[in-house]
GROMACS .gro file of N, CA, C and O in nm:
model
  288
    1GLU      N    1   1.600   0.002   0.048
    1GLU     CA    2   1.526   0.099   0.129
    1GLU      C    3   1.375   0.071   0.122
    1GLU      O    4   1.310   0.059   0.225
    2ALA      N    5   1.321   0.061   0.001
    2ALA     CA    6   1.176   0.042  -0.013
    2ALA      C    7   1.130  -0.086   0.055
    2ALA      O    8   1.026  -0.088   0.120
    3TYR      N    9   1.209  -0.192   0.040
    3TYR     CA   10   1.174  -0.321   0.101
    3TYR      C   11   1.163  -0.308   0.252
    3TYR      O   12   1.071  -0.363   0.313
    4HIS      N   13   1.253  -0.233   0.313
    4HIS     CA   14   1.251  -0.215   0.458
    4HIS      C   15   1.130  -0.133   0.502
    4HIS      O   16   1.070  -0.161   0.606
    5VAL      N   17   1.095  -0.034   0.424
    5VAL     CA   18   0.977   0.048   0.454
    5VAL      C   19   0.851  -0.039   0.447
    5VAL      O   20   0.764  -0.030   0.534
    6LEU      N   21   0.843  -0.125   0.346
    6LEU     CA   22   0.728  -0.215   0.332
    6LEU      C   23   0.719  -0.309   0.451
    6LEU      O   24   0.611  -0.330   0.507
    7ASN      N   25   0.830  -0.365   0.492
    7ASN     CA   26   0.830  -0.456   0.608
    7ASN      C   27   0.788  -0.384   0.735
    7ASN      O   28   0.715  -0.440   0.817
    8LEU      N   29   0.832  -0.260   0.752
    8LEU     CA   30   0.793  -0.182   0.868
    8LEU      C   31   0.642  -0.155   0.865
    8LEU      O   32   0.574  -0.168   0.967
    9ALA      N   33   0.591  -0.119   0.749
    9ALA     CA   34   0.447  -0.095   0.735
    9ALA      C   35   0.368  -0.220   0.771
    9ALA      O   36   0.269  -0.212   0.844
   10ARG      N   37   0.414  -0.334   0.723
   10ARG     CA   38   0.345  -0.460   0.753
   10ARG      C   39   0.352  -0.493   0.902
   10ARG      O   40   0.255  -0.546   0.958
   11ALA      N   41   0.464  -0.463   0.965
   11ALA     CA   42   0.477  -0.488   1.108
   11ALA      C   43   0.378  -0.402   1.186
   11ALA      O   44   0.312  -0.451   1.279
   12PHE      N   45   0.367  -0.274   1.149
   12PHE     CA   46   0.269  -0.187   1.215
   12PHE      C   47   0.127  -0.239   1.194
   12PHE      O   48   0.047  -0.242   1.287
   13ALA      N   49   0.096  -0.279   1.071
   13ALA     CA   50  -0.038  -0.330   1.040
   13ALA      C   51  -0.067  -0.456   1.121
   13ALA      O   52  -0.176  -0.471   1.176
   14HIS      N   53   0.030  -0.544   1.130
   14HIS     CA   54   0.012  -0.669   1.203
   14HIS      C   55  -0.011  -0.645   1.352
   14HIS      O   56  -0.087  -0.717   1.417
   15SER      N   57   0.052  -0.540   1.405
   15SER     CA   58   0.038  -0.510   1.548
   15SER      C   59  -0.084  -0.425   1.579
   15SER      O   60  -0.108  -0.389   1.694
   16GLY      N   61  -0.162  -0.390   1.475
   16GLY     CA   62  -0.283  -0.311   1.497
   16GLY      C   63  -0.261  -0.161   1.495
   16GLY      O   64  -0.352  -0.085   1.526
   17SER      N   65  -0.140  -0.116   1.460
   17SER     CA   66  -0.110   0.027   1.454
   17SER      C   67  -0.133   0.078   1.311
   17SER      O   68  -0.038   0.112   1.240
   18ASP      N   69  -0.260   0.081   1.272
   18ASP     CA   70  -0.289   0.115   1.133
   18ASP      C   71  -0.250   0.256   1.093
   18ASP      O   72  -0.210   0.278   0.980
   19SER      N   73  -0.259   0.352   1.185
   19SER     CA   74  -0.220   0.488   1.146
   19SER      C   75  -0.071   0.493   1.114
   19SER      O   76  -0.030   0.558   1.017
   20MET      N   77   0.011   0.422   1.190
   20MET     CA   78   0.154   0.416   1.161
   20MET      C   79   0.180   0.335   1.034
   20MET      O   80   0.267   0.369   0.954
   21ALA      N   81   0.102   0.229   1.015
   21ALA     CA   82   0.116   0.147   0.894
   21ALA      C   83   0.087   0.232   0.770
   21ALA      O   84   0.160   0.224   0.671
   22ILE      N   85  -0.018   0.313   0.778
   22ILE     CA   86  -0.055   0.397   0.664
   22ILE      C   87   0.059   0.493   0.628
   22ILE      O   88   0.093   0.510   0.511
   23LEU      N   89   0.119   0.553   0.729
   23LEU     CA   90   0.233   0.643   0.701
   23LEU      C   91   0.342   0.570   0.626
   23LEU      O   92   0.401   0.623   0.530
   24GLN      N   93   0.373   0.448   0.669
   24GLN     CA   94   0.480   0.373   0.605
   24GLN      C   95   0.439   0.320   0.467
   24GLN      O   96   0.520   0.320   0.374
   25PHE      N   97   0.314   0.274   0.453
   25PHE     CA   98   0.268   0.231   0.321
   25PHE      C   99   0.272   0.346   0.222
   25PHE      O  100   0.311   0.329   0.106
   26ARG      N  101   0.232   0.465   0.267
   26ARG     CA  102   0.236   0.582   0.179
   26ARG      C  103   0.380   0.614   0.138
   26ARG      O  104   0.407   0.647   0.022
   27LYS      N  105   0.471   0.604   0.231
   27LYS     CA  106   0.613   0.625   0.201
   27LYS      C  107   0.661   0.520   0.100
   27LYS      O  108   0.730   0.551   0.004
   28TYR      N  109   0.620   0.396   0.122
   28TYR     CA  110   0.661   0.288   0.033
   28TYR      C  111   0.613   0.311  -0.110
   28TYR      O  112   0.692   0.298  -0.205
   29VAL      N  113   0.485   0.343  -0.128
   29VAL     CA  114   0.434   0.357  -0.265
   29VAL      C  115   0.493   0.480  -0.335
   29VAL      O  116   0.493   0.484  -0.458
   30LYS      N  117   0.545   0.575  -0.258
   30LYS     CA  118   0.618   0.686  -0.322
   30LYS      C  119   0.755   0.639  -0.370
   30LYS      O  120   0.804   0.685  -0.473
   31LEU      N  121   0.816   0.548  -0.294
   31LEU     CA  122   0.946   0.494  -0.334
   31LEU      C  123   0.933   0.393  -0.446
   31LEU      O  124   1.015   0.388  -0.537
   32GLU      N  125   0.829   0.311  -0.439
   32GLU     CA  126   0.809   0.204  -0.535
   32GLU      C  127   0.660   0.177  -0.550
   32GLU      O  128   0.599   0.110  -0.466
   33ALA      N  129   0.602   0.231  -0.654
   33ALA     CA  130   0.457   0.217  -0.676
   33ALA      C  131   0.427   0.077  -0.726
   33ALA      O  132   0.457   0.045  -0.841
   34THR      N  133   0.371  -0.006  -0.640
   34THR     CA  134   0.334  -0.143  -0.679
   34THR      C  135   0.189  -0.168  -0.643
   34THR      O  136   0.134  -0.105  -0.553
   35SER      N  137   0.129  -0.262  -0.715
   35SER     CA  138  -0.010  -0.298  -0.684
   35SER      C  139  -0.019  -0.352  -0.542
   35SER      O  140  -0.114  -0.322  -0.470
   36GLU      N  141   0.079  -0.429  -0.502
   36GLU     CA  142   0.081  -0.487  -0.368
   36GLU      C  143   0.082  -0.378  -0.261
   36GLU      O  144   0.007  -0.384  -0.163
   37GLY      N  145   0.165  -0.277  -0.279
   37GLY     CA  146   0.173  -0.167  -0.183
   37GLY      C  147   0.043  -0.091  -0.172
   37GLY      O  148  -0.004  -0.060  -0.061
   38TYR      N  149  -0.017  -0.060  -0.286
   38TYR     CA  150  -0.144   0.013  -0.284
   38TYR      C  151  -0.257  -0.072  -0.227
   38TYR      O  152  -0.344  -0.021  -0.158
   39ARG      N  153  -0.255  -0.203  -0.254
   39ARG     CA  154  -0.359  -0.291  -0.199
   39ARG      C  155  -0.350  -0.293  -0.046
   39ARG      O  156  -0.452  -0.281   0.024
   40GLU      N  157  -0.229  -0.306   0.005
   40GLU     CA  158  -0.212  -0.311   0.150
   40GLU      C  159  -0.244  -0.176   0.214
   40GLU      O  160  -0.300  -0.170   0.324
   41LEU      N  161  -0.213  -0.067   0.145
   41LEU     CA  162  -0.251   0.066   0.192
   41LEU      C  163  -0.403   0.077   0.199
   41LEU      O  164  -0.459   0.124   0.298
   42GLY      N  165  -0.471   0.028   0.096
   42GLY     CA  166  -0.616   0.030   0.095
   42GLY      C  167  -0.676  -0.050   0.209
   42GLY      O  168  -0.774  -0.009   0.272
   43GLU      N  169  -0.617  -0.165   0.236
   43GLU     CA  170  -0.666  -0.248   0.346
   43GLU      C  171  -0.652  -0.175   0.480
   43GLU      O  172  -0.741  -0.182   0.565
   44ALA      N  173  -0.539  -0.106   0.499
   44ALA     CA  174  -0.519  -0.031   0.624
   44ALA      C  175  -0.620   0.083   0.635
   44ALA      O  176  -0.678   0.106   0.742
   45TYR      N  177  -0.642   0.156   0.525
   45TYR     CA  178  -0.743   0.263   0.526
   45TYR      C  179  -0.880   0.204   0.560
   45TYR      O  180  -0.956   0.261   0.638
   46ASP      N  181  -0.912   0.090   0.500
   46ASP     CA  182  -1.041   0.026   0.523
   46ASP      C  183  -1.059  -0.010   0.670
   46ASP      O  184  -1.166   0.014   0.726
   47ARG      N  185  -0.956  -0.064   0.731
   47ARG     CA  186  -0.965  -0.099   0.873
   47ARG      C  187  -0.989   0.023   0.961
   47ARG      O  188  -1.048   0.012   1.068
   48MET      N  189  -0.945   0.140   0.914
   48MET     CA  190  -0.964   0.263   0.991
   48MET      C  191  -1.094   0.334   0.956
   48MET      O  192  -1.120   0.443   1.004
   49GLY      N  193  -1.174   0.272   0.869
   49GLY     CA  194  -1.302   0.332   0.831
   49GLY      C  195  -1.290   0.446   0.732
   49GLY      O  196  -1.383   0.525   0.717
   50LYS      N  197  -1.179   0.453   0.661
   50LYS     CA  198  -1.158   0.559   0.562
   50LYS      C  199  -1.189   0.504   0.423
   50LYS      O  200  -1.099   0.475   0.344
   51GLY      N  201  -1.319   0.488   0.398
   51GLY     CA  202  -1.366   0.420   0.278
   51GLY      C  203  -1.323   0.482   0.147
   51GLY      O  204  -1.285   0.411   0.054
   52GLU      N  205  -1.330   0.613   0.137
   52GLU     CA  206  -1.295   0.678   0.010
   52GLU      C  207  -1.145   0.664  -0.018
   52GLU      O  208  -1.105   0.635  -0.131
   53LEU      N  209  -1.063   0.682   0.084
   53LEU     CA  210  -0.918   0.665   0.065
   53LEU      C  211  -0.885   0.520   0.032
   53LEU      O  212  -0.799   0.493  -0.052
   54ALA      N  213  -0.955   0.428   0.095
   54ALA     CA  214  -0.936   0.287   0.065
   54ALA      C  215  -0.972   0.259  -0.080
   54ALA      O  216  -0.897   0.192  -0.152
   55ALA      N  217  -1.085   0.312  -0.125
   55ALA     CA  218  -1.129   0.291  -0.263
   55ALA      C  219  -1.027   0.346  -0.363
   55ALA      O  220  -0.998   0.283  -0.464
   56GLN      N  221  -0.973   0.464  -0.334
   56GLN     CA  222  -0.871   0.522  -0.422
   56GLN      C  223  -0.748   0.433  -0.430
   56GLN      O  224  -0.692   0.410  -0.538
   57ALA      N  225  -0.704   0.382  -0.316
   57ALA     CA  226  -0.586   0.295  -0.313
   57ALA      C  227  -0.613   0.165  -0.388
   57ALA      O  228  -0.528   0.118  -0.464
   58PHE      N  229  -0.733   0.109  -0.371
   58PHE     CA  230  -0.767  -0.015  -0.441
   58PHE      C  231  -0.774   0.007  -0.593
   58PHE      O  232  -0.730  -0.078  -0.671
   59ARG      N  233  -0.827   0.123  -0.635
   59ARG     CA  234  -0.832   0.153  -0.779
   59ARG      C  235  -0.691   0.164  -0.837
   59ARG      O  236  -0.663   0.113  -0.945
   60ARG      N  237  -0.603   0.230  -0.762
   60ARG     CA  238  -0.464   0.243  -0.809
   60ARG      C  239  -0.397   0.106  -0.814
   60ARG      O  240  -0.320   0.076  -0.907
   61ALA      N  241  -0.425   0.021  -0.716
   61ALA     CA  242  -0.369  -0.114  -0.716
   61ALA      C  243  -0.413  -0.191  -0.841
   61ALA      O  244  -0.331  -0.259  -0.903
   62GLU      N  245  -0.541  -0.176  -0.878
   62GLU     CA  246  -0.590  -0.244  -0.998
   62GLU      C  247  -0.521  -0.194  -1.123
   62GLU      O  248  -0.484  -0.272  -1.211
   63GLN      N  249  -0.504  -0.062  -1.133
   63GLN     CA  250  -0.435  -0.004  -1.249
   63GLN      C  251  -0.292  -0.057  -1.260
   63GLN      O  252  -0.247  -0.096  -1.368
   64LEU      N  253  -0.224  -0.058  -1.147
   64LEU     CA  254  -0.085  -0.104  -1.148
   64LEU      C  255  -0.075  -0.253  -1.176
   64LEU      O  256   0.019  -0.297  -1.242
   65GLN      N  257  -0.172  -0.330  -1.130
   65GLN     CA  258  -0.168  -0.474  -1.157
   65GLN      C  259  -0.177  -0.501  -1.307
   65GLN      O  260  -0.105  -0.585  -1.360
   66VAL      N  261  -0.263  -0.427  -1.375
   66VAL     CA  262  -0.274  -0.440  -1.521
   66VAL      C  263  -0.139  -0.407  -1.586
   66VAL      O  264  -0.091  -0.481  -1.673
   67GLU      N  265  -0.078  -0.297  -1.544
   67GLU     CA  266   0.051  -0.257  -1.600
   67GLU      C  267   0.159  -0.361  -1.570
   67GLU      O  268   0.240  -0.393  -1.658
   68GLU      N  269   0.158  -0.414  -1.449
   68GLU     CA  270   0.257  -0.514  -1.411
   68GLU      C  271   0.242  -0.641  -1.494
   68GLU      O  272   0.340  -0.702  -1.535
   69GLU      N  273   0.116  -0.679  -1.521
   69GLU     CA  274   0.092  -0.799  -1.603
   69GLU      C  275   0.134  -0.777  -1.747
   69GLU      O  276   0.186  -0.868  -1.811
   70LEU      N  277   0.117  -0.654  -1.798
   70LEU     CA  278   0.159  -0.624  -1.934
   70LEU      C  279   0.312  -0.625  -1.946
   70LEU      O  280   0.366  -0.659  -2.051
   71ASP      N  281   0.379  -0.586  -1.839
   71ASP     CA  282   0.526  -0.583  -1.839
   71ASP      C  283   0.587  -0.722  -1.836
   71ASP      O  284   0.703  -0.740  -1.871
   72ASN      N  285   0.510  -0.820  -1.790
   72ASN     CA  286   0.565  -0.957  -1.778
   72ASN      C  287   0.540  -1.038  -1.898
   72ASN      O  288   0.507  -1.047  -1.991
   0.00000   0.00000   0.00000
C-alpha cells in the first residue's frame, strides 16, 4: 500500500500537480515515515512556495536519516 501511495505522489509531482503530490506524500509518511518521503514532501512544499512547511519536512527527513543510518 505505502509503495503505491509513494509512486502516485511521485507521478503527481512529475506532472506538476504539487498540491495533489503533497496530499499523497503526507499520506505516505503517515503509512511509512522515511527520510525519502519527508524529503520529497519538502521538495513539493518548496515548489509551492511553502517555505516553513518545506523546512519542517526537511528537518524531519534529516532526523529520520540519522535513525535509518543507526539501524543499518
